[in-house]
PDB file of C-alpha atoms in Angstrom:
ATOM      1  CA  MET A   1      79.918  -9.456 -18.500  1.00 48.00           C
ATOM      2  CA  LYS A   2      77.131  -6.284 -17.758  1.00 45.00           C
ATOM      3  CA  THR A   3      76.068  -6.491 -21.277  1.00 51.00           C
ATOM      4  CA  SER A   4      75.320 -10.007 -21.002  1.00 53.00           C
ATOM      5  CA  ARG A   5      73.729  -9.874 -18.126  1.00 52.00           C
ATOM      6  CA  LEU A   6      71.225  -7.216 -19.558  1.00 47.00           C
ATOM      7  CA  LEU A   7      70.338  -9.240 -22.357  1.00 51.00           C
ATOM      8  CA  VAL A   8      69.582 -12.211 -19.812  1.00 53.00           C
ATOM      9  CA  ILE A   9      67.247  -9.941 -18.038  1.00 50.00           C
ATOM     10  CA  ALA A  10      65.868  -8.409 -21.493  1.00 52.00           C
ATOM     11  CA  THR A  11      65.070 -11.743 -22.598  1.00 56.00           C
ATOM     12  CA  ILE A  12      63.294 -12.927 -19.376  1.00 50.00           C
ATOM     13  CA  ILE A  13      61.527  -9.628 -19.544  1.00 46.00           C
ATOM     14  CA  LEU A  14      60.463 -10.202 -23.476  1.00 48.00           C
ATOM     15  CA  SER A  15      59.722 -13.767 -22.880  1.00 51.00           C
ATOM     16  CA  ILE A  16      57.469 -13.179 -19.667  1.00 45.00           C
ATOM     17  CA  SER A  17      55.288 -10.232 -21.469  1.00 46.00           C
ATOM     18  CA  VAL A  18      55.326 -12.690 -24.732  1.00 47.00           C
ATOM     19  CA  SER A  19      53.522 -15.500 -22.451  1.00 47.00           C
ATOM     20  CA  ALA A  20      51.133 -13.088 -20.678  1.00 44.00           C
ATOM     21  CA  MET A  21      50.029 -11.353 -23.819  1.00 49.00           C
ATOM     22  CA  ALA A  22      49.428 -15.261 -24.868  1.00 48.00           C
ATOM     23  CA  GLU A  23      47.289 -15.732 -21.803  1.00 54.00           C
ATOM     24  CA  GLU A  24      44.865 -12.702 -22.309  1.00 76.00           C
ATOM     25  CA  TRP A  25      44.380 -13.060 -26.052  1.00 86.00           C
ATOM     26  CA  HIS A  26      41.854 -15.429 -27.542  1.00 91.00           C
ATOM     27  CA  PHE A  27      40.948 -16.294 -31.159  1.00 95.00           C
ATOM     28  CA  GLY A  28      38.793 -18.230 -32.974  1.00 97.00           C
ATOM     29  CA  PRO A  29      35.770 -18.272 -35.547  1.00 98.00           C
ATOM     30  CA  THR A  30      32.602 -16.791 -35.204  1.00 98.00           C
ATOM     31  CA  LEU A  31      29.384 -17.954 -37.362  1.00 98.00           C
ATOM     32  CA  GLY A  32      25.878 -16.226 -37.093  1.00 98.00           C
ATOM     33  CA  TYR A  33      22.074 -16.041 -37.597  1.00 98.00           C
ATOM     34  CA  GLU A  34      20.992 -12.249 -38.863  1.00 96.00           C
ATOM     35  CA  ASN A  35      17.473 -10.817 -39.540  1.00 95.00           C
ATOM     36  CA  THR A  36      17.696  -7.376 -40.598  1.00 90.00           C
ATOM     37  CA  ASN A  37      14.996  -4.623 -40.277  1.00 88.00           C
ATOM     38  CA  PHE A  38      15.360  -1.730 -42.283  1.00 88.00           C
ATOM     39  CA  LYS A  39      13.140   1.598 -41.496  1.00 86.00           C
ATOM     40  CA  MET A  40      12.647   3.918 -44.324  1.00 84.00           C
ATOM     41  CA  LYS A  41      11.971   7.453 -43.800  1.00 81.00           C
ATOM     42  CA  THR A  42      10.429  10.054 -46.354  1.00 77.00           C
ATOM     43  CA  ASN A  43       8.097  12.958 -46.972  1.00 71.00           C
ATOM     44  CA  ASN A  44       7.664  12.934 -43.005  1.00 70.00           C
ATOM     45  CA  GLU A  45       6.359   9.650 -43.070  1.00 72.00           C
ATOM     46  CA  GLU A  46       7.937   6.394 -41.491  1.00 73.00           C
ATOM     47  CA  ALA A  47       7.900   2.832 -43.315  1.00 68.00           C
ATOM     48  CA  GLY A  48       9.164  -0.314 -41.998  1.00 66.00           C
ATOM     49  CA  LEU A  49      10.837  -2.810 -44.477  1.00 79.00           C
ATOM     50  CA  ASN A  50      10.121  -6.395 -45.087  1.00 83.00           C
ATOM     51  CA  ASN A  51      12.725  -8.575 -42.841  1.00 85.00           C
ATOM     52  CA  LEU A  52      14.834 -10.585 -44.775  1.00 87.00           C
ATOM     53  CA  SER A  53      17.250 -13.314 -43.104  1.00 93.00           C
ATOM     54  CA  GLY A  54      21.225 -13.298 -43.400  1.00 95.00           C
ATOM     55  CA  PHE A  55      24.276 -14.290 -41.764  1.00 97.00           C
ATOM     56  CA  ASN A  56      27.587 -13.631 -40.332  1.00 98.00           C
ATOM     57  CA  ILE A  57      30.860 -15.279 -40.512  1.00 98.00           C
ATOM     58  CA  GLY A  58      34.213 -13.875 -39.476  1.00 98.00           C
ATOM     59  CA  PHE A  59      37.206 -14.804 -36.879  1.00 97.00           C
ATOM     60  CA  LEU A  60      36.768 -12.741 -34.010  1.00 97.00           C
ATOM     61  CA  ALA A  61      40.058 -11.608 -31.392  1.00 94.00           C
ATOM     62  CA  ALA A  62      39.466 -11.144 -27.333  1.00 94.00           C
ATOM     63  CA  CYS A  63      41.872  -9.462 -25.025  1.00 91.00           C
ATOM     64  CA  ASP A  64      41.080 -10.216 -20.947  1.00 88.00           C
ATOM     65  CA  PRO A  65      42.785  -7.154 -19.370  1.00 85.00           C
ATOM     66  CA  VAL A  66      41.326  -7.796 -16.252  1.00 86.00           C
ATOM     67  CA  GLU A  67      39.415 -10.696 -14.626  1.00 86.00           C
ATOM     68  CA  TYR A  68      35.637 -10.905 -15.773  1.00 91.00           C
ATOM     69  CA  PHE A  69      36.153  -8.358 -18.191  1.00 92.00           C
ATOM     70  CA  SER A  70      36.701  -8.565 -22.096  1.00 94.00           C
ATOM     71  CA  ILE A  71      37.347  -6.867 -24.995  1.00 93.00           C
ATOM     72  CA  GLN A  72      36.571  -8.364 -28.390  1.00 95.00           C
ATOM     73  CA  THR A  73      37.048  -6.815 -32.001  1.00 95.00           C
ATOM     74  CA  GLY A  74      37.380  -8.969 -35.360  1.00 95.00           C
ATOM     75  CA  VAL A  75      36.034  -9.003 -38.775  1.00 96.00           C
ATOM     76  CA  CYS A  76      33.167 -10.929 -40.026  1.00 97.00           C
ATOM     77  CA  PHE A  77      31.528 -11.108 -43.816  1.00 98.00           C
ATOM     78  CA  VAL A  78      28.095 -10.474 -43.412  1.00 97.00           C
ATOM     79  CA  MET A  79      25.126 -10.398 -45.790  1.00 96.00           C
ATOM     80  CA  ASN A  80      21.976  -9.091 -44.860  1.00 94.00           C
ATOM     81  CA  GLY A  81      19.057  -6.711 -46.776  1.00 90.00           C
ATOM     82  CA  TYR A  82      15.105  -6.101 -46.971  1.00 88.00           C
ATOM     83  CA  ARG A  83      12.136  -6.790 -49.092  1.00 87.00           C
ATOM     84  CA  ILE A  84       9.474  -4.738 -50.324  1.00 83.00           C
ATOM     85  CA  LYS A  85       6.160  -5.754 -51.598  1.00 80.00           C
ATOM     86  CA  GLY A  86       3.482  -3.184 -53.356  1.00 75.00           C
ATOM     87  CA  SER A  87       1.446  -1.968 -55.816  1.00 73.00           C
ATOM     88  CA  THR A  88       2.211   1.029 -58.159  1.00 69.00           C
ATOM     89  CA  PHE A  89       0.021   2.793 -60.774  1.00 68.00           C
ATOM     90  CA  LEU A  90       1.929   1.900 -64.848  1.00 65.00           C
ATOM     91  CA  ASP A  91       0.762   5.078 -67.427  1.00 66.00           C
ATOM     92  CA  LYS A  92       1.971   2.395 -69.898  1.00 62.00           C
ATOM     93  CA  TYR A  93      -0.288  -0.226 -68.809  1.00 59.00           C
ATOM     94  CA  LYS A  94      -3.146   1.963 -67.544  1.00 65.00           C
ATOM     95  CA  THR A  95      -3.789  -0.197 -64.641  1.00 70.00           C
ATOM     96  CA  TYR A  96      -1.758  -1.295 -61.190  1.00 75.00           C
ATOM     97  CA  ALA A  97       0.755  -3.246 -61.128  1.00 77.00           C
ATOM     98  CA  SER A  98       2.203  -5.436 -58.031  1.00 80.00           C
ATOM     99  CA  VAL A  99       6.012  -4.601 -57.578  1.00 80.00           C
ATOM    100  CA  GLU A 100       8.372  -6.623 -55.642  1.00 83.00           C
ATOM    101  CA  GLU A 101      12.044  -5.183 -54.474  1.00 83.00           C
ATOM    102  CA  LYS A 102      14.380  -8.035 -52.772  1.00 87.00           C
ATOM    103  CA  THR A 103      17.709  -6.693 -51.787  1.00 89.00           C
ATOM    104  CA  ASN A 104      20.704  -7.977 -50.214  1.00 92.00           C
ATOM    105  CA  LEU A 105      23.561  -6.022 -48.736  1.00 94.00           C
ATOM    106  CA  PHE A 106      27.295  -7.216 -48.466  1.00 96.00           C
ATOM    107  CA  TYR A 107      29.511  -6.193 -45.912  1.00 97.00           C
ATOM    108  CA  LEU A 108      32.808  -6.557 -43.829  1.00 97.00           C
ATOM    109  CA  ASN A 109      31.855  -5.647 -40.135  1.00 97.00           C
ATOM    110  CA  PHE A 110      34.419  -4.684 -37.669  1.00 96.00           C
ATOM    111  CA  PRO A 111      32.956  -4.964 -34.175  1.00 96.00           C
ATOM    112  CA  VAL A 112      34.101  -3.558 -31.031  1.00 96.00           C
ATOM    113  CA  TYR A 113      32.786  -4.875 -27.860  1.00 97.00           C
ATOM    114  CA  LEU A 114      33.375  -4.580 -24.342  1.00 96.00           C
ATOM    115  CA  ILE A 115      31.957  -7.560 -22.697  1.00 97.00           C
ATOM    116  CA  GLY A 116      31.328  -7.943 -18.991  1.00 96.00           C
ATOM    117  CA  LYS A 117      31.794 -12.125 -17.516  1.00 96.00           C
ATOM    118  CA  ILE A 118      29.687 -13.063 -14.704  1.00 96.00           C
ATOM    119  CA  PRO A 119      30.539 -16.707 -13.353  1.00 96.00           C
ATOM    120  CA  VAL A 120      28.128 -19.307 -12.938  1.00 95.00           C
ATOM    121  CA  GLY A 121      30.260 -22.216 -11.592  1.00 92.00           C
ATOM    122  CA  SER A 122      32.385 -23.281 -14.300  1.00 92.00           C
ATOM    123  CA  ALA A 123      30.570 -21.138 -16.914  1.00 96.00           C
ATOM    124  CA  TYR A 124      30.203 -17.226 -17.474  1.00 96.00           C
ATOM    125  CA  LEU A 125      26.994 -15.623 -18.164  1.00 97.00           C
ATOM    126  CA  ASP A 126      28.504 -12.527 -20.861  1.00 97.00           C
ATOM    127  CA  ILE A 127      27.086  -9.212 -21.573  1.00 98.00           C
ATOM    128  CA  GLU A 128      28.324  -7.640 -24.545  1.00 98.00           C
ATOM    129  CA  CYS A 129      27.847  -4.256 -26.043  1.00 98.00           C
ATOM    130  CA  GLY A 130      29.331  -1.966 -28.443  1.00 97.00           C
ATOM    131  CA  PRO A 131      29.675  -0.539 -31.929  1.00 96.00           C
ATOM    132  CA  ASN A 132      29.812  -2.969 -35.794  1.00 97.00           C
ATOM    133  CA  LEU A 133      31.535  -0.770 -37.926  1.00 96.00           C
ATOM    134  CA  TYR A 134      30.458  -2.167 -41.366  1.00 97.00           C
ATOM    135  CA  ALA A 135      32.244  -1.396 -44.906  1.00 95.00           C
ATOM    136  CA  GLY A 136      30.485  -2.063 -47.719  1.00 94.00           C
ATOM    137  CA  LEU A 137      31.349  -4.650 -50.610  1.00 94.00           C
ATOM    138  CA  ASP A 138      28.431  -4.927 -52.850  1.00 93.00           C
ATOM    139  CA  SER A 139      24.973  -4.720 -53.277  1.00 91.00           C
ATOM    140  CA  HIS A 140      22.148  -6.690 -55.420  1.00 88.00           C
ATOM    141  CA  SER A 141      18.716  -5.315 -55.835  1.00 86.00           C
ATOM    142  CA  LYS A 142      15.859  -7.048 -57.721  1.00 85.00           C
ATOM    143  CA  ILE A 143      13.004  -5.234 -58.681  1.00 81.00           C
ATOM    144  CA  THR A 144       9.988  -7.409 -60.358  1.00 84.00           C
ATOM    145  CA  ILE A 145       7.239  -5.539 -61.524  1.00 81.00           C
ATOM    146  CA  ASN A 146       4.012  -8.011 -62.737  1.00 81.00           C
ATOM    147  CA  ALA A 147       1.544  -5.880 -64.715  1.00 73.00           C
ATOM    148  CA  GLY A 148      -1.021  -8.939 -65.548  1.00 68.00           C
ATOM    149  CA  SER A 149       0.357 -11.085 -68.327  1.00 64.00           C
ATOM    150  CA  GLU A 150       4.045  -8.737 -68.603  1.00 65.00           C
ATOM    151  CA  THR A 151       6.896  -9.259 -65.563  1.00 72.00           C
ATOM    152  CA  HIS A 152      10.001  -7.414 -66.033  1.00 69.00           C
ATOM    153  CA  SER A 153      12.466  -7.457 -63.701  1.00 73.00           C
ATOM    154  CA  GLU A 154      15.921  -5.439 -63.312  1.00 71.00           C
ATOM    155  CA  SER A 155      18.856  -5.243 -60.902  1.00 78.00           C
ATOM    156  CA  GLU A 156      21.009  -2.819 -59.924  1.00 77.00           C
ATOM    157  CA  ASN A 157      24.290  -1.954 -57.466  1.00 84.00           C
ATOM    158  CA  LEU A 158      22.381   0.471 -54.318  1.00 84.00           C
ATOM    159  CA  PHE A 159      26.204   1.509 -53.464  1.00 86.00           C
ATOM    160  CA  ASP A 160      26.430   3.059 -57.057  1.00 83.00           C
ATOM    161  CA  GLU A 161      22.842   4.749 -56.500  1.00 79.00           C
ATOM    162  CA  GLY A 162      23.421   6.807 -53.785  1.00 81.00           C
ATOM    163  CA  LEU A 163      23.652   4.270 -50.511  1.00 88.00           C
ATOM    164  CA  ASP A 164      26.712   4.776 -48.114  1.00 92.00           C
ATOM    165  CA  ARG A 165      29.262   2.136 -48.277  1.00 92.00           C
ATOM    166  CA  PHE A 166      29.899   3.142 -44.095  1.00 94.00           C
ATOM    167  CA  ASN A 167      27.865   2.071 -41.474  1.00 95.00           C
ATOM    168  CA  CYS A 168      26.990   2.041 -38.108  1.00 96.00           C
ATOM    169  CA  THR A 169      25.128  -0.175 -35.461  1.00 97.00           C
ATOM    170  CA  ILE A 170      25.167  -0.662 -31.957  1.00 98.00           C
ATOM    171  CA  HIS A 171      24.801  -3.932 -30.602  1.00 98.00           C
ATOM    172  CA  LEU A 172      23.889  -5.418 -27.349  1.00 98.00           C
ATOM    173  CA  ALA A 173      23.430  -8.984 -27.062  1.00 98.00           C
ATOM    174  CA  GLY A 174      23.741 -11.561 -23.534  1.00 98.00           C
ATOM    175  CA  GLY A 175      24.833 -15.236 -23.459  1.00 98.00           C
ATOM    176  CA  PHE A 176      26.481 -18.267 -22.239  1.00 96.00           C
ATOM    177  CA  GLU A 177      29.858 -19.208 -22.421  1.00 96.00           C
ATOM    178  CA  TYR A 178      31.677 -22.545 -21.290  1.00 96.00           C
ATOM    179  CA  SER A 179      35.314 -23.883 -21.951  1.00 94.00           C
ATOM    180  CA  GLY A 180      35.901 -21.516 -25.143  1.00 92.00           C
ATOM    181  CA  PHE A 181      32.442 -21.788 -26.455  1.00 96.00           C
ATOM    182  CA  ARG A 182      30.442 -19.030 -26.810  1.00 97.00           C
ATOM    183  CA  ILE A 183      26.708 -18.351 -27.408  1.00 98.00           C
ATOM    184  CA  MET A 184      24.941 -14.869 -27.586  1.00 98.00           C
ATOM    185  CA  ALA A 185      21.800 -13.498 -28.980  1.00 98.00           C
ATOM    186  CA  GLY A 186      21.184  -9.659 -29.126  1.00 98.00           C
ATOM    187  CA  TYR A 187      20.132  -6.897 -30.858  1.00 98.00           C
ATOM    188  CA  ASN A 188      21.634  -4.560 -33.399  1.00 97.00           C
ATOM    189  CA  PHE A 189      19.987  -1.074 -32.948  1.00 97.00           C
ATOM    190  CA  GLY A 190      20.219   1.557 -36.264  1.00 95.00           C
ATOM    191  CA  VAL A 191      22.045   4.460 -35.380  1.00 94.00           C
ATOM    192  CA  TYR A 192      23.479   5.848 -38.864  1.00 94.00           C
ATOM    193  CA  ASN A 193      21.213   6.743 -41.730  1.00 92.00           C
ATOM    194  CA  MET A 194      22.367   4.916 -44.695  1.00 90.00           C
ATOM    195  CA  TRP A 195      21.646   7.663 -47.401  1.00 84.00           C
ATOM    196  CA  GLN A 196      23.578  10.522 -45.293  1.00 76.00           C
ATOM    197  CA  ASN A 197      25.691  11.230 -48.307  1.00 71.00           C
ATOM    198  CA  ASN A 198      23.056  10.439 -50.901  1.00 68.00           C
ATOM    199  CA  LYS A 199      23.163  14.010 -52.800  1.00 65.00           C
ATOM    200  CA  ASN A 200      19.532  13.719 -54.437  1.00 66.00           C
ATOM    201  CA  ARG A 201      17.997  12.835 -51.047  1.00 65.00           C
ATOM    202  CA  THR A 202      15.973  15.571 -49.406  1.00 63.00           C
ATOM    203  CA  SER A 203      16.572  16.456 -46.021  1.00 66.00           C
ATOM    204  CA  ASP A 204      14.086  14.381 -44.193  1.00 74.00           C
ATOM    205  CA  GLU A 205      14.941  11.239 -46.102  1.00 82.00           C
ATOM    206  CA  SER A 206      16.329   8.568 -44.438  1.00 86.00           C
ATOM    207  CA  LEU A 207      17.270   4.211 -43.997  1.00 88.00           C
ATOM    208  CA  LYS A 208      18.521   2.381 -40.989  1.00 92.00           C
ATOM    209  CA  MET A 209      19.437  -0.607 -40.361  1.00 93.00           C
ATOM    210  CA  SER A 210      18.591  -2.678 -37.276  1.00 94.00           C
ATOM    211  CA  GLY A 211      17.947  -6.295 -36.410  1.00 93.00           C
ATOM    212  CA  PHE A 212      18.264  -9.525 -34.073  1.00 95.00           C
ATOM    213  CA  VAL A 213      21.492 -11.819 -34.278  1.00 97.00           C
ATOM    214  CA  ILE A 214      22.625 -14.861 -32.829  1.00 98.00           C
ATOM    215  CA  ASN A 215      26.112 -16.050 -32.852  1.00 98.00           C
ATOM    216  CA  LEU A 216      28.005 -18.791 -31.632  1.00 98.00           C
ATOM    217  CA  SER A 217      31.565 -18.472 -31.214  1.00 98.00           C
ATOM    218  CA  TYR A 218      34.795 -20.604 -30.076  1.00 97.00           C
ATOM    219  CA  LEU A 219      37.921 -18.514 -28.472  1.00 94.00           C
ATOM    220  CA  PHE A 220      41.058 -20.688 -27.593  1.00 90.00           C
TER     221      PHE A 220
END
């Protein structure tokens, strides 16, 4: 009899715990636009590479441990990159040639954000911040050299040429939330040298990824 009561009590406690967890956790899809800005430093000179538009798409999970405060994580597929245009002297042709490099990087992003919520009627103003942790999947870099009437192109995977597959940015954004829908706009600040483990780099060489991002999500 005592055992039966204990089982009933344990079942009730488990049911209440599961119900509470179900109320605190929210899940849903997210889709966003990214415009990345890569800063490259070589020989004590810093250069900004041309921005390239990209996107992210994924799935989010958010926990509300206390009122007006949320912890958010998830996994997103991200495509971003950069473009370089310039000229160089080619000994083969004894002339200057125009050079263009377009690089697309493909990542899985694991965001870990803290979100503060300010109630405005039945909606919220949200402020979120935290790290983006990236795992590099693939890279496609196309280099086109135009020397007069002759054009030469080649492609390579930068993750096979010394670019780290790990990357990290610090995210800061603000936005609006209503009835599960959330739109956020912010900036990802580059804090990690993507050439950190490149054995061929000089001590002052670095490449960091930053950029504007806007996301539309729905959490249910």
